[in-house]
mmCIF file of C-alpha atoms in Angstrom:
data_model
loop_
_atom_site.group_PDB
_atom_site.id
_atom_site.type_symbol
_atom_site.label_atom_id
_atom_site.label_comp_id
_atom_site.label_asym_id
_atom_site.label_seq_id
_atom_site.Cartn_x
_atom_site.Cartn_y
_atom_site.Cartn_z
ATOM 1 C CA UNK A 1 -120.107 -106.228 224.728
ATOM 2 C CA UNK A 2 -121.705 -105.465 221.333
ATOM 3 C CA UNK A 3 -123.788 -107.906 219.447
ATOM 4 C CA UNK A 4 -126.764 -107.651 217.229
ATOM 5 C CA UNK A 5 -128.847 -110.487 215.584
ATOM 6 C CA UNK A 6 -131.770 -109.553 213.301
ATOM 7 C CA UNK A 7 -133.621 -112.318 211.511
ATOM 8 C CA UNK A 8 -136.574 -112.403 209.228
ATOM 9 C CA UNK A 9 -139.399 -114.275 210.941
ATOM 10 C CA UNK A 10 -139.913 -116.948 208.309
ATOM 11 C CA UNK A 11 -139.783 -120.401 209.860
ATOM 12 C CA UNK A 12 -142.635 -122.472 208.162
ATOM 13 C CA UNK A 13 -141.956 -125.307 210.590
ATOM 14 C CA UNK A 14 -141.718 -123.270 213.692
ATOM 15 C CA UNK A 15 -138.659 -122.127 215.613
ATOM 16 C CA UNK A 16 -137.185 -121.983 219.130
ATOM 17 C CA UNK A 17 -137.660 -118.723 221.194
ATOM 18 C CA UNK A 18 -134.507 -117.212 219.923
ATOM 19 C CA UNK A 19 -135.721 -113.775 221.049
ATOM 20 C CA UNK A 20 -135.186 -114.924 224.579
ATOM 21 C CA UNK A 21 -131.450 -114.623 223.916
ATOM 22 C CA UNK A 22 -131.614 -111.397 222.218
ATOM 23 C CA UNK A 23 -132.514 -112.099 218.599
ATOM 24 C CA UNK A 24 -134.610 -109.484 216.873
ATOM 25 C CA UNK A 25 -137.309 -110.843 214.491
ATOM 26 C CA UNK A 26 -138.535 -108.667 211.732
ATOM 27 C CA UNK A 27 -140.602 -108.912 208.554
ATOM 28 C CA UNK A 28 -137.806 -107.599 206.352
ATOM 29 C CA UNK A 29 -134.107 -107.582 207.283
ATOM 30 C CA UNK A 30 -133.130 -105.270 204.423
ATOM 31 C CA UNK A 31 -133.387 -102.003 206.205
ATOM 32 C CA UNK A 32 -131.362 -103.440 209.060
ATOM 33 C CA UNK A 33 -128.669 -104.696 206.747
ATOM 34 C CA UNK A 34 -128.409 -101.288 204.973
ATOM 35 C CA UNK A 35 -128.121 -99.569 208.310
ATOM 36 C CA UNK A 36 -125.244 -101.828 209.276
ATOM 37 C CA UNK A 37 -123.494 -101.370 205.944
ATOM 38 C CA UNK A 38 -123.658 -97.640 206.019
ATOM 39 C CA UNK A 39 -123.065 -96.871 209.599
ATOM 40 C CA UNK A 40 -120.906 -99.821 211.152
ATOM 41 C CA UNK A 41 -119.045 -100.872 207.972
ATOM 42 C CA UNK A 42 -118.939 -97.372 206.604
ATOM 43 C CA UNK A 43 -117.629 -96.170 209.998
ATOM 44 C CA UNK A 44 -114.714 -98.843 209.764
ATOM 45 C CA UNK A 45 -113.997 -97.721 206.276
ATOM 46 C CA UNK A 46 -114.018 -93.973 207.361
ATOM 47 C CA UNK A 47 -111.544 -94.304 210.251
ATOM 48 C CA UNK A 48 -109.260 -96.841 208.688
ATOM 49 C CA UNK A 49 -107.142 -94.604 206.470
ATOM 50 C CA UNK A 50 -106.716 -91.523 208.773
ATOM 51 C CA UNK A 51 -105.702 -93.870 211.548
ATOM 52 C CA UNK A 52 -103.149 -95.774 209.296
ATOM 53 C CA UNK A 53 -101.681 -92.339 208.100
ATOM 54 C CA UNK A 54 -101.283 -91.382 211.756
ATOM 55 C CA UNK A 55 -99.554 -94.739 212.670
ATOM 56 C CA UNK A 56 -102.399 -95.989 214.809
ATOM 57 C CA UNK A 57 -102.624 -99.853 214.975
ATOM 58 C CA UNK A 58 -105.770 -100.654 217.007
ATOM 59 C CA UNK A 59 -109.294 -99.543 216.385
ATOM 60 C CA UNK A 60 -109.900 -98.634 219.970
ATOM 61 C CA UNK A 61 -106.700 -96.573 219.922
ATOM 62 C CA UNK A 62 -107.987 -94.642 216.822
ATOM 63 C CA UNK A 63 -111.188 -93.931 218.875
ATOM 64 C CA UNK A 64 -109.014 -92.566 221.613
ATOM 65 C CA UNK A 65 -107.751 -89.961 219.261
ATOM 66 C CA UNK A 66 -109.987 -86.901 219.539
ATOM 67 C CA UNK A 67 -109.590 -85.862 215.853
ATOM 68 C CA UNK A 68 -110.473 -89.295 214.539
ATOM 69 C CA UNK A 69 -113.448 -89.649 216.962
ATOM 70 C CA UNK A 70 -114.784 -86.339 216.091
ATOM 71 C CA UNK A 71 -114.285 -86.791 212.347
ATOM 72 C CA UNK A 72 -116.349 -90.064 212.578
ATOM 73 C CA UNK A 73 -119.156 -88.534 214.586
ATOM 74 C CA UNK A 74 -119.479 -85.550 212.228
ATOM 75 C CA UNK A 75 -119.354 -87.659 209.160
ATOM 76 C CA UNK A 76 -121.885 -90.168 210.543
ATOM 77 C CA UNK A 77 -124.398 -87.587 211.746
ATOM 78 C CA UNK A 78 -123.987 -84.952 209.037
ATOM 79 C CA UNK A 79 -123.625 -87.079 205.963
ATOM 80 C CA UNK A 80 -124.344 -90.716 206.426
ATOM 81 C CA UNK A 81 -127.421 -90.977 208.566
ATOM 82 C CA UNK A 82 -129.499 -88.398 206.564
ATOM 83 C CA UNK A 83 -129.364 -90.790 203.624
ATOM 84 C CA UNK A 84 -129.956 -94.004 205.397
ATOM 85 C CA UNK A 85 -133.723 -95.025 205.089
ATOM 86 C CA UNK A 86 -135.742 -95.230 208.268
ATOM 87 C CA UNK A 87 -135.481 -98.586 210.198
ATOM 88 C CA UNK A 88 -138.570 -99.847 212.074
ATOM 89 C CA UNK A 89 -138.417 -99.220 215.764
ATOM 90 C CA UNK A 90 -134.775 -98.034 215.553
ATOM 91 C CA UNK A 91 -133.132 -94.719 216.232
ATOM 92 C CA UNK A 92 -130.249 -94.169 213.781
ATOM 93 C CA UNK A 93 -128.673 -91.813 216.132
ATOM 94 C CA UNK A 94 -128.807 -94.347 218.956
ATOM 95 C CA UNK A 95 -127.435 -97.063 216.623
ATOM 96 C CA UNK A 96 -124.461 -94.751 215.656
ATOM 97 C CA UNK A 97 -123.749 -94.115 219.346
ATOM 98 C CA UNK A 98 -123.735 -97.965 219.980
ATOM 99 C CA UNK A 99 -121.463 -98.419 217.076
ATOM 100 C CA UNK A 100 -119.088 -95.657 218.402
ATOM 101 C CA UNK A 101 -119.070 -97.557 221.703
ATOM 102 C CA UNK A 102 -118.282 -100.883 220.007
ATOM 103 C CA UNK A 103 -115.365 -99.313 218.113
ATOM 104 C CA UNK A 104 -113.945 -97.950 221.388
ATOM 105 C CA UNK A 105 -113.998 -101.248 223.165
ATOM 106 C CA UNK A 106 -110.375 -102.482 223.675
ATOM 107 C CA UNK A 107 -111.521 -106.000 224.388
ATOM 108 C CA UNK A 108 -112.329 -106.454 220.775
ATOM 109 C CA UNK A 109 -108.795 -105.988 219.773
ATOM 110 C CA UNK A 110 -109.685 -105.101 216.203
ATOM 111 C CA UNK A 111 -106.867 -103.620 214.114
ATOM 112 C CA UNK A 112 -106.590 -100.764 211.615
ATOM 113 C CA UNK A 113 -104.730 -102.902 209.142
ATOM 114 C CA UNK A 114 -107.686 -105.161 208.967
ATOM 115 C CA UNK A 115 -109.948 -102.404 208.402
ATOM 116 C CA UNK A 116 -107.667 -100.875 205.729
ATOM 117 C CA UNK A 117 -107.389 -104.041 203.712
ATOM 118 C CA UNK A 118 -109.472 -104.755 200.566
ATOM 119 C CA UNK A 119 -110.540 -101.126 200.195
ATOM 120 C CA UNK A 120 -111.194 -101.683 196.480
ATOM 121 C CA UNK A 121 -114.044 -103.922 197.387
ATOM 122 C CA UNK A 122 -115.156 -102.138 200.632
ATOM 123 C CA UNK A 123 -115.166 -98.593 199.467
ATOM 124 C CA UNK A 124 -117.721 -99.264 196.713
ATOM 125 C CA UNK A 125 -119.889 -101.101 199.174
ATOM 126 C CA UNK A 126 -119.624 -99.044 202.429
ATOM 127 C CA UNK A 127 -118.758 -95.440 201.471
ATOM 128 C CA UNK A 128 -119.507 -94.644 197.906
ATOM 129 C CA UNK A 129 -123.210 -95.487 198.065
ATOM 130 C CA UNK A 130 -123.778 -92.886 200.673
ATOM 131 C CA UNK A 131 -121.756 -90.489 198.473
ATOM 132 C CA UNK A 132 -123.939 -91.313 195.464
ATOM 133 C CA UNK A 133 -127.175 -90.995 197.499
ATOM 134 C CA UNK A 134 -126.133 -87.501 198.747
ATOM 135 C CA UNK A 135 -125.171 -86.369 195.237
ATOM 136 C CA UNK A 136 -128.370 -87.510 193.840
ATOM 137 C CA UNK A 137 -130.249 -85.379 196.267
ATOM 138 C CA UNK A 138 -128.108 -82.475 195.630
ATOM 139 C CA UNK A 139 -126.380 -82.581 198.995
ATOM 140 C CA UNK A 140 -122.797 -81.761 199.808
ATOM 141 C CA UNK A 141 -120.176 -84.475 200.302
ATOM 142 C CA UNK A 142 -117.247 -82.813 202.034
ATOM 143 C CA UNK A 143 -116.679 -85.545 204.521
ATOM 144 C CA UNK A 144 -117.270 -88.541 202.203
ATOM 145 C CA UNK A 145 -114.963 -86.937 199.551
ATOM 146 C CA UNK A 146 -112.380 -86.691 202.293
ATOM 147 C CA UNK A 147 -112.823 -90.487 203.120
ATOM 148 C CA UNK A 148 -111.960 -91.035 199.349
ATOM 149 C CA UNK A 149 -109.027 -88.635 199.501
ATOM 150 C CA UNK A 150 -107.684 -90.282 202.607
ATOM 151 C CA UNK A 151 -107.768 -93.643 200.788
ATOM 152 C CA UNK A 152 -105.931 -92.196 197.879
ATOM 153 C CA UNK A 153 -103.241 -90.727 200.159
ATOM 154 C CA UNK A 154 -102.951 -93.904 201.924
ATOM 155 C CA UNK A 155 -101.984 -95.626 198.748
ATOM 156 C CA UNK A 156 -99.146 -93.215 198.117
ATOM 157 C CA UNK A 157 -97.439 -95.582 200.403
ATOM 158 C CA UNK A 158 -96.160 -93.788 203.526
ATOM 159 C CA UNK A 159 -97.764 -92.513 206.726
ATOM 160 C CA UNK A 160 -97.500 -88.989 207.715
ATOM 161 C CA UNK A 161 -94.310 -89.879 209.777
ATOM 162 C CA UNK A 162 -92.730 -91.366 206.655
ATOM 163 C CA UNK A 163 -93.230 -94.989 207.561
ATOM 164 C CA UNK A 164 -93.908 -97.411 204.729
ATOM 165 C CA UNK A 165 -97.501 -98.685 204.514
ATOM 166 C CA UNK A 166 -97.997 -102.346 203.890
ATOM 167 C CA UNK A 167 -101.045 -102.995 201.554
ATOM 168 C CA UNK A 168 -103.435 -105.938 201.585
ATOM 169 C CA UNK A 169 -105.538 -105.406 198.509
ATOM 170 C CA UNK A 170 -105.881 -107.490 195.338
ATOM 171 C CA UNK A 171 -105.698 -104.188 193.415
ATOM 172 C CA UNK A 172 -102.910 -102.696 195.453
ATOM 173 C CA UNK A 173 -100.404 -102.283 192.562
ATOM 174 C CA UNK A 174 -102.906 -100.482 190.413
ATOM 175 C CA UNK A 175 -104.199 -98.343 193.250
ATOM 176 C CA UNK A 176 -100.665 -97.220 194.269
ATOM 177 C CA UNK A 177 -99.629 -96.413 190.694
ATOM 178 C CA UNK A 178 -102.668 -94.400 190.240
ATOM 179 C CA UNK A 179 -102.341 -92.666 193.708
ATOM 180 C CA UNK A 180 -98.848 -91.599 192.917
ATOM 181 C CA UNK A 181 -99.761 -90.435 189.353
ATOM 182 C CA UNK A 182 -102.446 -88.304 190.969
ATOM 183 C CA UNK A 183 -99.810 -86.073 192.479
ATOM 184 C CA UNK A 184 -99.721 -84.436 189.087
ATOM 185 C CA UNK A 185 -103.594 -84.577 188.622
ATOM 186 C CA UNK A 186 -105.676 -85.456 191.592
ATOM 187 C CA UNK A 187 -108.521 -86.407 189.476
ATOM 188 C CA UNK A 188 -106.628 -89.308 187.936
ATOM 189 C CA UNK A 189 -107.581 -91.492 191.026
ATOM 190 C CA UNK A 190 -111.260 -90.977 190.169
ATOM 191 C CA UNK A 191 -110.667 -92.520 186.780
ATOM 192 C CA UNK A 192 -110.803 -95.924 188.481
ATOM 193 C CA UNK A 193 -114.230 -96.465 187.042
ATOM 194 C CA UNK A 194 -114.753 -99.983 188.446
ATOM 195 C CA UNK A 195 -114.497 -98.435 191.895
ATOM 196 C CA UNK A 196 -115.853 -94.881 191.596
ATOM 197 C CA UNK A 197 -118.361 -95.354 188.707
ATOM 198 C CA UNK A 198 -120.559 -92.258 188.077
ATOM 199 C CA UNK A 199 -119.689 -90.778 191.385
ATOM 200 C CA UNK A 200 -116.120 -90.194 189.981
ATOM 201 C CA UNK A 201 -117.504 -88.187 187.166
ATOM 202 C CA UNK A 202 -119.726 -85.793 189.389
ATOM 203 C CA UNK A 203 -118.355 -82.294 189.397
ATOM 204 C CA UNK A 204 -119.104 -81.579 192.918
ATOM 205 C CA UNK A 205 -117.438 -84.706 194.190
ATOM 206 C CA UNK A 206 -114.338 -84.105 191.962
ATOM 207 C CA UNK A 207 -113.993 -80.582 193.471
ATOM 208 C CA UNK A 208 -114.405 -81.686 197.043
ATOM 209 C CA UNK A 209 -112.037 -84.683 196.542
ATOM 210 C CA UNK A 210 -109.296 -82.564 194.892
ATOM 211 C CA UNK A 211 -109.444 -79.967 197.575
ATOM 212 C CA UNK A 212 -109.253 -82.707 200.428
ATOM 213 C CA UNK A 213 -106.394 -84.432 198.695
ATOM 214 C CA UNK A 214 -104.492 -81.165 198.353
ATOM 215 C CA UNK A 215 -105.049 -80.334 201.909
ATOM 216 C CA UNK A 216 -103.896 -83.653 203.064
ATOM 217 C CA UNK A 217 -100.666 -83.461 200.969
ATOM 218 C CA UNK A 218 -99.920 -79.880 202.132
ATOM 219 C CA UNK A 219 -100.980 -80.013 205.741
ATOM 220 C CA UNK A 220 -101.229 -83.656 206.718
ATOM 221 C CA UNK A 221 -103.839 -85.932 208.262
ATOM 222 C CA UNK A 222 -104.381 -84.450 211.620
ATOM 223 C CA UNK A 223 -104.773 -80.815 210.409
ATOM 224 C CA UNK A 224 -107.040 -81.868 207.628
ATOM 225 C CA UNK A 225 -109.315 -83.634 209.927
ATOM 226 C CA UNK A 226 -109.346 -80.606 212.219
ATOM 227 C CA UNK A 227 -110.227 -78.466 209.174
ATOM 228 C CA UNK A 228 -113.116 -80.769 208.347
ATOM 229 C CA UNK A 229 -114.395 -80.845 211.990
ATOM 230 C CA UNK A 230 -114.272 -77.063 212.158
ATOM 231 C CA UNK A 231 -116.281 -76.775 208.922
ATOM 232 C CA UNK A 232 -113.453 -75.167 207.071
ATOM 233 C CA UNK A 233 -112.338 -77.838 204.631
ATOM 234 C CA UNK A 234 -114.908 -76.950 201.933
ATOM 235 C CA UNK A 235 -113.668 -73.502 201.948
ATOM 236 C CA UNK A 236 -109.913 -74.129 201.692
#
């Protein structure tokens, strides 16, 4: 069972020996929080939309799908971890492996609809900061752009099998309207400035996003994931 408690060791009146039950005490919790936001929460945000588009209901079932599992692994190791600052006494690779194990645990019973909800709030917190960091360093964003394209495609309203998608997002009406309009111009979705900010104005991101969205619409989710895994998506 996955659990992680990290606390700053700032108890002026003393404290019980919480470390005896697995609590980690640190001087500064911020690096640990950022690691969680980028890898755990970012991982949730990454698998939510391909799984929804492929009619997968449970998170552990998504991880049983070899394409989604390989997509998450490649995205995490190639694009997310390289822009996560070092965390004291922690291997980011080992943490990612632990998170993958957590996602795969059927006893948790977490659902894809829960992960897919409130994307207008979660994408700017969990995905786009990694995208922004990579762009600032001059690094490519093929996989992270694909996550954004999957989110857009999800808001077109039907899964790959044609089933209607039920949205749970305060901005759902605006997102769906913009996603549908982007069929004429993919970059319209990136004009949601309150979500994408300056990332949506970056030329490399716009190119990668448009290619990924076009591939999704033409070839579907499974084939697009395979293209990314094989390293071909950027060239399509």
